[in-house]
mmCIF file of C-alpha atoms in Angstrom:
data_model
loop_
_atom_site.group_PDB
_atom_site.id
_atom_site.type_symbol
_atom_site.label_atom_id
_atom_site.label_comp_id
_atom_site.label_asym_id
_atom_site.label_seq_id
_atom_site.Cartn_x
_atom_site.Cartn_y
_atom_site.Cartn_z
ATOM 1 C CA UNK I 67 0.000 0.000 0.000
ATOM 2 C CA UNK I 68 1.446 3.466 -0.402
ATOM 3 C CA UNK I 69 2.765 4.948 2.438
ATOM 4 C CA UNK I 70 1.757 8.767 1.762
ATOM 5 C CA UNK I 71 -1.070 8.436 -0.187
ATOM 6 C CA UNK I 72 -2.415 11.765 -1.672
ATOM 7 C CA UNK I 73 -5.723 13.713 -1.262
ATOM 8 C CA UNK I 74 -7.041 11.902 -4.264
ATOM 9 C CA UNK I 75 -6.143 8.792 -3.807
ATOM 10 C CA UNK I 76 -7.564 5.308 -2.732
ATOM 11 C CA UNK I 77 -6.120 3.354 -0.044
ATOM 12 C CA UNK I 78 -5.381 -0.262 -1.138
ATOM 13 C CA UNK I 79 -5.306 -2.501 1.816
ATOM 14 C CA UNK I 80 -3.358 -5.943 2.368
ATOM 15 C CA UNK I 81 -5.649 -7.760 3.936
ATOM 16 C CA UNK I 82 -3.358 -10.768 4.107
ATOM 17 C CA UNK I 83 -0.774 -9.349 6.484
ATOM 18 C CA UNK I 84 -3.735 -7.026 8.554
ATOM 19 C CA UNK I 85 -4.985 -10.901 9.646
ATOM 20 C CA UNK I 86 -1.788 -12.561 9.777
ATOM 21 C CA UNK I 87 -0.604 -9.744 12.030
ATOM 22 C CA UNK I 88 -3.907 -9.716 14.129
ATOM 23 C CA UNK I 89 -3.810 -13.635 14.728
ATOM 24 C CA UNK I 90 0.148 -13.100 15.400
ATOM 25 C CA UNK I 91 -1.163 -10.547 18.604
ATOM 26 C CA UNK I 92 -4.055 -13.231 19.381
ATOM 27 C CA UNK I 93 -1.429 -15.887 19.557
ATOM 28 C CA UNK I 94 0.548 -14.151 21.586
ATOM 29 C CA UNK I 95 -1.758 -12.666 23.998
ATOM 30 C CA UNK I 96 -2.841 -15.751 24.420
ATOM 31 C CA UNK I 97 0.497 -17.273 25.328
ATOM 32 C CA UNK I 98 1.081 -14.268 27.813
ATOM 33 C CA UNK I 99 -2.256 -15.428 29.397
ATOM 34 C CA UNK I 100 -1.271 -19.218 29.428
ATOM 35 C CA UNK I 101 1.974 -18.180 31.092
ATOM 36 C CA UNK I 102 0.309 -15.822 33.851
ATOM 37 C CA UNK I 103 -1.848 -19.287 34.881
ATOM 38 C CA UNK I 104 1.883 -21.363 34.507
ATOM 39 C CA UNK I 105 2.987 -18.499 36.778
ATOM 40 C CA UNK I 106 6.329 -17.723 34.365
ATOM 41 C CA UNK I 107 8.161 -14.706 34.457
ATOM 42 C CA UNK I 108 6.817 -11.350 34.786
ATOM 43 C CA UNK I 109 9.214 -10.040 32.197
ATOM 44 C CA UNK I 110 8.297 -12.626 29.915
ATOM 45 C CA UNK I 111 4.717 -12.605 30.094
ATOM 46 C CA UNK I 112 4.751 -8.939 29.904
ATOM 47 C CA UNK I 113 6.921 -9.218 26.669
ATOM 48 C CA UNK I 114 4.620 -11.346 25.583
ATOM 49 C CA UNK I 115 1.145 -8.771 26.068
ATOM 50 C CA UNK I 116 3.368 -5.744 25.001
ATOM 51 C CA UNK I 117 4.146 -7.772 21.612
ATOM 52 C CA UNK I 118 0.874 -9.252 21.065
ATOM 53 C CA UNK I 119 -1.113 -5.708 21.578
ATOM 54 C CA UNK I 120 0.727 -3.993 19.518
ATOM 55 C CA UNK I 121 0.721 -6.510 16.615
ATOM 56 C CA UNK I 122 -3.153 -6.937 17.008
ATOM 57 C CA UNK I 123 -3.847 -3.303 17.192
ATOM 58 C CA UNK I 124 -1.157 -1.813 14.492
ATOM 59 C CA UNK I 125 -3.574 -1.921 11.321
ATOM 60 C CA UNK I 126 -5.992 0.413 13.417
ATOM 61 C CA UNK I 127 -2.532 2.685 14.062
ATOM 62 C CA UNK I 128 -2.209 2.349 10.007
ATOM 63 C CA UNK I 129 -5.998 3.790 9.615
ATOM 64 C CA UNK I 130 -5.144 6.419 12.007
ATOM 65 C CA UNK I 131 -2.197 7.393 10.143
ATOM 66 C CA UNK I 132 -3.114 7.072 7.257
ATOM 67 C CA UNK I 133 -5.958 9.486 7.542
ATOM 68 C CA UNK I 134 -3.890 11.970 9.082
ATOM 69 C CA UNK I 135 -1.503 12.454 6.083
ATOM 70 C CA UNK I 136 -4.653 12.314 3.403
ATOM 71 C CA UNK I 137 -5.186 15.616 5.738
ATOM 72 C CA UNK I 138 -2.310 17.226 5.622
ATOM 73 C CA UNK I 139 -1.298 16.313 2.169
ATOM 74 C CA UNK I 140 -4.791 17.814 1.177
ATOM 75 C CA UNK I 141 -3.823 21.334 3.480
ATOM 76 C CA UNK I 142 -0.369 21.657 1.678
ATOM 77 C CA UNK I 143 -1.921 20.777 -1.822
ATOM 78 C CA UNK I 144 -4.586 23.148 -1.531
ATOM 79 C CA UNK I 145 -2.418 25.779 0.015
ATOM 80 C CA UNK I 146 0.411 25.319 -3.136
ATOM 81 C CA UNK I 147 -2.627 25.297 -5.677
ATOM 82 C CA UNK I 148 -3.904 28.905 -4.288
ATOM 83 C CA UNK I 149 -0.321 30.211 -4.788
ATOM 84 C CA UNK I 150 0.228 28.956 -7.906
ATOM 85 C CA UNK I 151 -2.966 31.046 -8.804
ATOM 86 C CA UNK I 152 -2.108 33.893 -7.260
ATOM 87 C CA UNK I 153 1.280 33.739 -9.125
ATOM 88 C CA UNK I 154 -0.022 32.981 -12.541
ATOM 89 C CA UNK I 155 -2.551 35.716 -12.114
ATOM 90 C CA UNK I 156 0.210 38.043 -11.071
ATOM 91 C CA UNK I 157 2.473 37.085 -13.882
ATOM 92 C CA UNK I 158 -0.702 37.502 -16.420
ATOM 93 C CA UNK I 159 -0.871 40.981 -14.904
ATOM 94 C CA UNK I 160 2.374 41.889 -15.302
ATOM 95 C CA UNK I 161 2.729 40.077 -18.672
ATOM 96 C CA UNK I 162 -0.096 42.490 -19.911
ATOM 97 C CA UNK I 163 1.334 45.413 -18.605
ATOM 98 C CA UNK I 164 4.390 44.607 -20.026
ATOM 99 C CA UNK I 165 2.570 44.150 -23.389
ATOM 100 C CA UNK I 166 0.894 47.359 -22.989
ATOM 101 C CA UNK I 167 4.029 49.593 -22.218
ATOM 102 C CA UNK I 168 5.781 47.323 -25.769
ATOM 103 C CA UNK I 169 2.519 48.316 -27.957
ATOM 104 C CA UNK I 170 2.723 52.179 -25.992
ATOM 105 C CA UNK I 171 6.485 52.234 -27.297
ATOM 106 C CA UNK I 172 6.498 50.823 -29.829
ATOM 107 C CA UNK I 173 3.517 52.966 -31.151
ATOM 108 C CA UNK I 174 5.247 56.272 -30.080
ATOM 109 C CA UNK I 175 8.447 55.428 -31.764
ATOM 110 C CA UNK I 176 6.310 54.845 -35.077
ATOM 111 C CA UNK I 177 4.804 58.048 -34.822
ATOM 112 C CA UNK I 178 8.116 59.884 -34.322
ATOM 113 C CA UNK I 179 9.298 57.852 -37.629
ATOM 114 C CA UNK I 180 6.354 58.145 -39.371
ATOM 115 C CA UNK I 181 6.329 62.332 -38.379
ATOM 116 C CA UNK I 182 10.564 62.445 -39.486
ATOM 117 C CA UNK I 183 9.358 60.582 -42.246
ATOM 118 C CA UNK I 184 6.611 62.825 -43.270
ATOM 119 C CA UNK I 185 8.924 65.773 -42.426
ATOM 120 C CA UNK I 186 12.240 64.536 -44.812
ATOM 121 C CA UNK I 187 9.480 63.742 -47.678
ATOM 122 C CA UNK I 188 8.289 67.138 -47.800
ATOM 123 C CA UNK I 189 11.767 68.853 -47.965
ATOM 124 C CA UNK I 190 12.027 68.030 -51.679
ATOM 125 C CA UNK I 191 8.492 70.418 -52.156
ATOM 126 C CA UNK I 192 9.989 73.294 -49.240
ATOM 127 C CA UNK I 193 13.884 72.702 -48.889
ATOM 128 C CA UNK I 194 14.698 75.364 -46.806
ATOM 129 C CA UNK I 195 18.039 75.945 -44.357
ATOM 130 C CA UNK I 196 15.041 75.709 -41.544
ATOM 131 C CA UNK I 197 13.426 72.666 -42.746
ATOM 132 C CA UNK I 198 16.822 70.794 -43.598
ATOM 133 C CA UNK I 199 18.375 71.391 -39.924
ATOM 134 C CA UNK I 200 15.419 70.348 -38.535
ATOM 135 C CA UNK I 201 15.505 66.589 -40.561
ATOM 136 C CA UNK I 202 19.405 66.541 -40.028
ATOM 137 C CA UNK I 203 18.757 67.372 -36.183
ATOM 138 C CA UNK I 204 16.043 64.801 -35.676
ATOM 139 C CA UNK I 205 17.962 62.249 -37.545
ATOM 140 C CA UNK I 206 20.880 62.579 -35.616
ATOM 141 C CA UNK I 207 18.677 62.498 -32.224
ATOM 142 C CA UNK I 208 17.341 59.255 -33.339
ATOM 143 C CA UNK I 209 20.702 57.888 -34.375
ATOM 144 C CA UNK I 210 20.098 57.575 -38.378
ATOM 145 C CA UNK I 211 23.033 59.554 -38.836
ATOM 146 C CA UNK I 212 25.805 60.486 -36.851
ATOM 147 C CA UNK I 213 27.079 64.511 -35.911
ATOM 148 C CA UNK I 214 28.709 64.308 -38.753
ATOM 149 C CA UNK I 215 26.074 64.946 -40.957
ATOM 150 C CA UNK I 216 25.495 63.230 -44.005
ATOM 151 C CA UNK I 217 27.583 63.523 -47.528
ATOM 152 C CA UNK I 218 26.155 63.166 -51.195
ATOM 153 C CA UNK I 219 27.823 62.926 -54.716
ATOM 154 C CA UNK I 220 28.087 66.197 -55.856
ATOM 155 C CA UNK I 221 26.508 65.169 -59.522
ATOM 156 C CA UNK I 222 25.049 61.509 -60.828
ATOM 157 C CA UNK I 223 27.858 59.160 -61.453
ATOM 158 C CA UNK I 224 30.560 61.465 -58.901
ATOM 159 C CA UNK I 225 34.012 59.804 -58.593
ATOM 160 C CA UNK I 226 35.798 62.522 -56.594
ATOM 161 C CA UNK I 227 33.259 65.320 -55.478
ATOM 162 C CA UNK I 228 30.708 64.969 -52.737
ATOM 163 C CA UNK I 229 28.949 67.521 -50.658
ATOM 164 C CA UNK I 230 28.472 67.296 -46.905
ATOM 165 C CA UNK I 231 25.245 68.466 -44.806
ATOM 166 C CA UNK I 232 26.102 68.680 -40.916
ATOM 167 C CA UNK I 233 23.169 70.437 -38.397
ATOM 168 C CA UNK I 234 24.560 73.471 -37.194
ATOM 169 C CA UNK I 235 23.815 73.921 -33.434
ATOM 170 C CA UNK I 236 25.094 77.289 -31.582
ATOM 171 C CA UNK I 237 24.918 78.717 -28.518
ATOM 172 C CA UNK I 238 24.517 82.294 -27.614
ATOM 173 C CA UNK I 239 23.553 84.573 -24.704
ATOM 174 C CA UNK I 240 21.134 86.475 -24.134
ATOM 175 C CA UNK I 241 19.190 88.414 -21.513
ATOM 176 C CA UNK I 242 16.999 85.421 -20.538
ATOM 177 C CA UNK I 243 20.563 83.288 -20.471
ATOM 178 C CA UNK I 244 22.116 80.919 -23.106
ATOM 179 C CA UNK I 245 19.904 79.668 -26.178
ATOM 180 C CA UNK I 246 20.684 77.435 -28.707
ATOM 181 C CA UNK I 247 20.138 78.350 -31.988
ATOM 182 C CA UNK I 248 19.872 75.319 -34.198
ATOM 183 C CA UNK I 249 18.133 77.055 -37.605
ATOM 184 C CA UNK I 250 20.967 76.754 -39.625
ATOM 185 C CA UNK I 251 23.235 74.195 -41.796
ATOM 186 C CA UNK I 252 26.957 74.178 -42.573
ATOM 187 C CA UNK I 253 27.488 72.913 -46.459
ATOM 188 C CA UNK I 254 30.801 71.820 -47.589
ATOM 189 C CA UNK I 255 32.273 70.331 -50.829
ATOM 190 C CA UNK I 256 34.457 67.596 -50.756
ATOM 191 C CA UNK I 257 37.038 67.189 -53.762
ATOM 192 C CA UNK I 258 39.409 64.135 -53.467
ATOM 193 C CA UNK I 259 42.690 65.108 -53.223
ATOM 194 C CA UNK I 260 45.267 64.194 -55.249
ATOM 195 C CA UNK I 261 48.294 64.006 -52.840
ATOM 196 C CA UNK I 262 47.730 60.413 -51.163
ATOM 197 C CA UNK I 263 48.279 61.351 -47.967
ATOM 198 C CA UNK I 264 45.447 63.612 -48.088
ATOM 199 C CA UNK I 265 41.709 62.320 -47.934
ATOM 200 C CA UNK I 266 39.882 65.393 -49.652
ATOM 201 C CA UNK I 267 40.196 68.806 -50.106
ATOM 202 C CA UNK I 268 37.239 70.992 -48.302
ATOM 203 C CA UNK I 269 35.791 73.839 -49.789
ATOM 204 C CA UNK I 270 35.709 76.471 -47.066
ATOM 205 C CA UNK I 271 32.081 75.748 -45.493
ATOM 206 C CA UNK I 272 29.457 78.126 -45.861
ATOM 207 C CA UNK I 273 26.551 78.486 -43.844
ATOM 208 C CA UNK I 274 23.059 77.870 -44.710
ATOM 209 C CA UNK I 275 21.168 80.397 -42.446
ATOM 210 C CA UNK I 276 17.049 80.740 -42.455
ATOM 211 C CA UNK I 277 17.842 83.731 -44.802
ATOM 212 C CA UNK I 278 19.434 82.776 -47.476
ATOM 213 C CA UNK I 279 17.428 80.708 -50.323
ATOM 214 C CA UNK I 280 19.016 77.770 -51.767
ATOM 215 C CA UNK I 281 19.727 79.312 -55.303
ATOM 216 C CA UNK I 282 21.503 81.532 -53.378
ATOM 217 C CA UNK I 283 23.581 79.217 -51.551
ATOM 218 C CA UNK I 284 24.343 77.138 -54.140
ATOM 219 C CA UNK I 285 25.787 79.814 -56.911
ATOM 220 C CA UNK I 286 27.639 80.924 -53.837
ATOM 221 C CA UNK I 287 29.236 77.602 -52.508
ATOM 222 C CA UNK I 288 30.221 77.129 -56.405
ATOM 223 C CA UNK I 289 31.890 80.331 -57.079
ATOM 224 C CA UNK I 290 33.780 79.341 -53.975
ATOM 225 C CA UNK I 291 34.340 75.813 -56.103
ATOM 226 C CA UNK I 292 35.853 78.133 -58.969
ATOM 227 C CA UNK I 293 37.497 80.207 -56.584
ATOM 228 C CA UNK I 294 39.738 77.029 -55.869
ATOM 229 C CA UNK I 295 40.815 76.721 -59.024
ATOM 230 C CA UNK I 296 38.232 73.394 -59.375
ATOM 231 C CA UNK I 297 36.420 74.115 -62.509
ATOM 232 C CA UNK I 298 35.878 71.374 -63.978
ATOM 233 C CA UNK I 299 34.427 70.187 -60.348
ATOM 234 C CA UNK I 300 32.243 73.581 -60.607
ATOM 235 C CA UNK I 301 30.822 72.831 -64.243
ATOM 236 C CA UNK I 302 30.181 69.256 -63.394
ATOM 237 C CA UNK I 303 27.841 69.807 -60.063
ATOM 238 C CA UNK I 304 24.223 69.138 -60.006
ATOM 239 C CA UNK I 305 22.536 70.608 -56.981
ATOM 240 C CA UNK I 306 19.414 69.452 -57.838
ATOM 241 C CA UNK I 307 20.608 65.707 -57.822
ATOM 242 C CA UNK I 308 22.606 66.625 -54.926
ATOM 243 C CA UNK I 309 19.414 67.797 -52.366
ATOM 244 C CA UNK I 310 17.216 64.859 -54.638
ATOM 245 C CA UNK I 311 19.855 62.244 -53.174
ATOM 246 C CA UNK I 312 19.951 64.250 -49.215
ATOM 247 C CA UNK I 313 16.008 63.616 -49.228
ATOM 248 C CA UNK I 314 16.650 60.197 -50.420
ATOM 249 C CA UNK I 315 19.599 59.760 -48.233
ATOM 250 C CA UNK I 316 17.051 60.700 -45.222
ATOM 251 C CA UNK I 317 14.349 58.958 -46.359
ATOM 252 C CA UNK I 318 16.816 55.564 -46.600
ATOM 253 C CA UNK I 319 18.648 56.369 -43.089
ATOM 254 C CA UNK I 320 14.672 56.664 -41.591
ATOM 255 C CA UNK I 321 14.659 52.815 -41.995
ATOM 256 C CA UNK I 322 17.486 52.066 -39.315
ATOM 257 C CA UNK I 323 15.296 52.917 -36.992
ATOM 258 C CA UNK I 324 12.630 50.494 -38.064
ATOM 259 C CA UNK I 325 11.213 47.074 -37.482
ATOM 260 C CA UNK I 326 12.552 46.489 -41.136
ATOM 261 C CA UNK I 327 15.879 47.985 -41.348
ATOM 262 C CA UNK I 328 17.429 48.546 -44.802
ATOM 263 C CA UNK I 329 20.938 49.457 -43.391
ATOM 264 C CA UNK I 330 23.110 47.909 -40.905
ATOM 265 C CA UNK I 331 23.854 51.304 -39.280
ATOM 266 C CA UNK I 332 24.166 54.843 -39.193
ATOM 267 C CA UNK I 333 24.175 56.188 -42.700
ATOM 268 C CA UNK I 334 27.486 58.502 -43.071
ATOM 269 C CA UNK I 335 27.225 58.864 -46.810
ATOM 270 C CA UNK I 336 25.788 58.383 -50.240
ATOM 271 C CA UNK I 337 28.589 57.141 -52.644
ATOM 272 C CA UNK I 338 26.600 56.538 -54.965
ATOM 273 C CA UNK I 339 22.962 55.694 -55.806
ATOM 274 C CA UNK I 340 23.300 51.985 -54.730
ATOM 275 C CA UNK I 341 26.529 52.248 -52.426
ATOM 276 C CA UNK I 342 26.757 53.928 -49.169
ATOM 277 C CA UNK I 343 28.864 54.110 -46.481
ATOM 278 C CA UNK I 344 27.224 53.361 -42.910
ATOM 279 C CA UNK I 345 28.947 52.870 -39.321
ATOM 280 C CA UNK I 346 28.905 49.052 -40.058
ATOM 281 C CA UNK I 347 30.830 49.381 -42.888
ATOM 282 C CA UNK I 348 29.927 49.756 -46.904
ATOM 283 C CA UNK I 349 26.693 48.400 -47.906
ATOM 284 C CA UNK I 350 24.639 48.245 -50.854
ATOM 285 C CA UNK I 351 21.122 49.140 -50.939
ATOM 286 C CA UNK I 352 20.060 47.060 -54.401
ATOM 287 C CA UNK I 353 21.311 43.560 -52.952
ATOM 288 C CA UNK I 354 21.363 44.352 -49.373
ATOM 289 C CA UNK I 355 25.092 42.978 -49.018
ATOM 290 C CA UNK I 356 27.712 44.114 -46.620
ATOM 291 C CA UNK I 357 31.440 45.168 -46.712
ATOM 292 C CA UNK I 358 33.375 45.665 -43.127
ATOM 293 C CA UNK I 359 35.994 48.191 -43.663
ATOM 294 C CA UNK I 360 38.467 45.646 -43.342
ATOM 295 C CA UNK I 361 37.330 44.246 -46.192
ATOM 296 C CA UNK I 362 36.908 47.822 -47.948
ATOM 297 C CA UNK I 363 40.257 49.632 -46.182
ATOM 298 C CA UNK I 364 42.879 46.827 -44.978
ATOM 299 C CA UNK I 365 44.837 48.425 -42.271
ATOM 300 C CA UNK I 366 49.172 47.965 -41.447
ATOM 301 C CA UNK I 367 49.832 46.254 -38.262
ATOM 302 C CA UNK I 368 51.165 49.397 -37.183
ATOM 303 C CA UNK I 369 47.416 51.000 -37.598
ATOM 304 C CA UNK I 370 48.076 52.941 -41.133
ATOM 305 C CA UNK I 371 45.521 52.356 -44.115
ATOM 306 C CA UNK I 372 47.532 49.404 -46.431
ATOM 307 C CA UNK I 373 45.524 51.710 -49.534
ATOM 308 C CA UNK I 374 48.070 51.753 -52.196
ATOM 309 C CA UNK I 375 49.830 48.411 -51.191
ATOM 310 C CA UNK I 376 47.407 45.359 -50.361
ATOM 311 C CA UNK I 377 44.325 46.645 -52.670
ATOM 312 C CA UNK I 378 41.470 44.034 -52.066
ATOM 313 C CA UNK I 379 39.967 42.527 -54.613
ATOM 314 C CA UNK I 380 36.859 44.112 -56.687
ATOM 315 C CA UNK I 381 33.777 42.295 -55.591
ATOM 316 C CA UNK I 382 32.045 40.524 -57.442
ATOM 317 C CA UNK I 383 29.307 42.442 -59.783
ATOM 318 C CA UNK I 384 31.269 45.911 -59.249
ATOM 319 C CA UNK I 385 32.998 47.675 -61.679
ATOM 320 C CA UNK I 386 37.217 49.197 -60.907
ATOM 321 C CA UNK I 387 36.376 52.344 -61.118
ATOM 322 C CA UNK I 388 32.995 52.727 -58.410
ATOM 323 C CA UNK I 389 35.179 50.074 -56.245
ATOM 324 C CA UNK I 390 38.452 52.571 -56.095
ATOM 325 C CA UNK I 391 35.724 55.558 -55.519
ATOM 326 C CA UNK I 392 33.764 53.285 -52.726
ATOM 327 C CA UNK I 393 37.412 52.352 -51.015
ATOM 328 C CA UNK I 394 38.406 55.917 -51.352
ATOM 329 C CA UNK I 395 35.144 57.196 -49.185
ATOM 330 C CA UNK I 396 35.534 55.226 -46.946
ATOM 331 C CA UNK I 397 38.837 55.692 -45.802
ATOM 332 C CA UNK I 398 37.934 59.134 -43.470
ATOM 333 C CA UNK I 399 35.329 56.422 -41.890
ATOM 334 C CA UNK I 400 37.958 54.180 -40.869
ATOM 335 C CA UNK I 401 37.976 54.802 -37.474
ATOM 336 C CA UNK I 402 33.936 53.149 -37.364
ATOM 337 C CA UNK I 403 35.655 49.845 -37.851
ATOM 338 C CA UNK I 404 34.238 47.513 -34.840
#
């Protein structure tokens, strides 16, 4: 029989050894009684009584017993099934609020996208200095892009000029105390250099403030091209494929911060219309594959870009000449290399 038996459970009784052990006490009670009339030993005889009472009377001990633990088994069972509700419905609780605060997140983070979004996509109908710091500033705050802005080809096809957006944030006083004046947008073209230690000659940057339109910025930033002796670089730039590909730029970096990501990081720059350059390395958009830029810029043992000596090989599917212009801008993003 079992010796615990639960709350639940039937009893099954030996019957065979309950009336071998209750003749066993008759037999021997008996005997004690035979030797009281012989007049044996006390200690015997008493041996004898102690023996046969308690084997005549231990299956009532086993009833007793056994309905005692039925009890308490039942107490403990019944006490560990109310906590086990109590601690489901907790975790259900907490489970829900949990869910709750996700969906709440999750919900506000897609209406900040969805209003950058909405925000970048109308900066190709009103692209002003005031509209364009406020999608580089927002970007940057969600980490899309980094404070460095974001960099474009300067014309469809660009192998050595690209033009660089950064948020300009200052801080000035004023009678109430400091205030941070963050209308405004530093523009700089980039012109590869062609003195290899060099990584680019910069245009001096000009400032895009709320007053100036962009035709005005523009015919400024490229007499500052010709200034430079960069002709060639002057009569070559598009400006309206250069702010068509910073809206696109945005509208691509938007997706980092996703569910669906298109990029592997931080977008630093447009290369070219299917190659950027992001803080996980060189990517393209078209096929979704990945470069790291040890694969793109091999560096010396001694920490110096190998770029003239150990040249990796062209990947598959890409031509020399985008590969060299892909290695070359990415070599001032070296330092993103994880």
């Amino acid at each position: 029989m079992s010796d615990h038996p639960g709350a639940g459970e039937r009893v099954r009784l030996r019957w065979g050894w309950i009336l071998v052990c209750t003749l066993l006490g008759l037999v021997l009670l008996a005997l004690a009684a035979y030797g009281e009339a012989k007049k044996w030993d006390d200690v015997v005889t008493g041996t004898l009584v102690n023996i046969g009472s308690a084997l005549l009377f231990s299956f009532v001990l086993f009833f007793f017993e056994n309905r005692f633990t039925r009890r308490v088994v039942s107490k403990v069972q019944a006490v560990t099934d109310a906590a086990e509700q109590r601690i489901t419905a907790q975790a259900a609780e907490v489970t829900t609020r949990i869910d709750d605060l996700a969906a709440t997140v999750a919900a506000s983070a897609a209406s900040r996208r969805a209003a950058a979004t909405e925000h970048v996509d109308s900066l190709g109908e009103n692209l002003t200095a005031m509209s364009l710091s406020v999608a580089l500033e927002t970007a940057r705050e969600q980490g899309v892009i980094t404070e460095n802005g974001l960099a474009v080809p300067g014309y469809k096809g660009a192998q050595n000029v690209a033009v660089a957006f950064t948020q300009d944030s200052r801080s000035y006083s004023s009678a109430n105390g400091p205030v941070t004046n963050f209308f405004g947008v530093i523009v700089a073209i980039r012109v590869d250099s062609p003195h290899p230690q060099s990584v680019f000659d910069e245009v001096p940057a000009m400032e895009w403030e709320p007053n100036i339109d962009a035709a005005t910025l523009t015919d400024r930033l490229t007499t500052a091209l010709r200034q430079q002796q960069k002709h060639d670089e002057a009569r070559r730039l598009d400006w309206t494929y250069v702010f068509r590909t910073l809206v696109r730029g945005l509208q691509l970096a938007h997706t980092v911060a996703g569910p669906n990501p298109s990029l592997g990081g931080a977008l630093l720059e447009m290369v070219t219309d299917d190659w950027v350059i992001t803080t996980a390395g060189v990517e393209q958009i078209s096929t979704g594959r990945r470069l790291s830029f040890d694969d793109v810029v091999p560096v010396h043992p001694v920490g110096r870009p190998a770029f003239e000596t150990n040249t990796p090989a062209t990947p598959e599917g890409l031509d020399g000449t985008t590969w060299e212009t892909v290695r070359r801008r990415a070599r001032p993003y070296r330092h993103y290399a994880r």
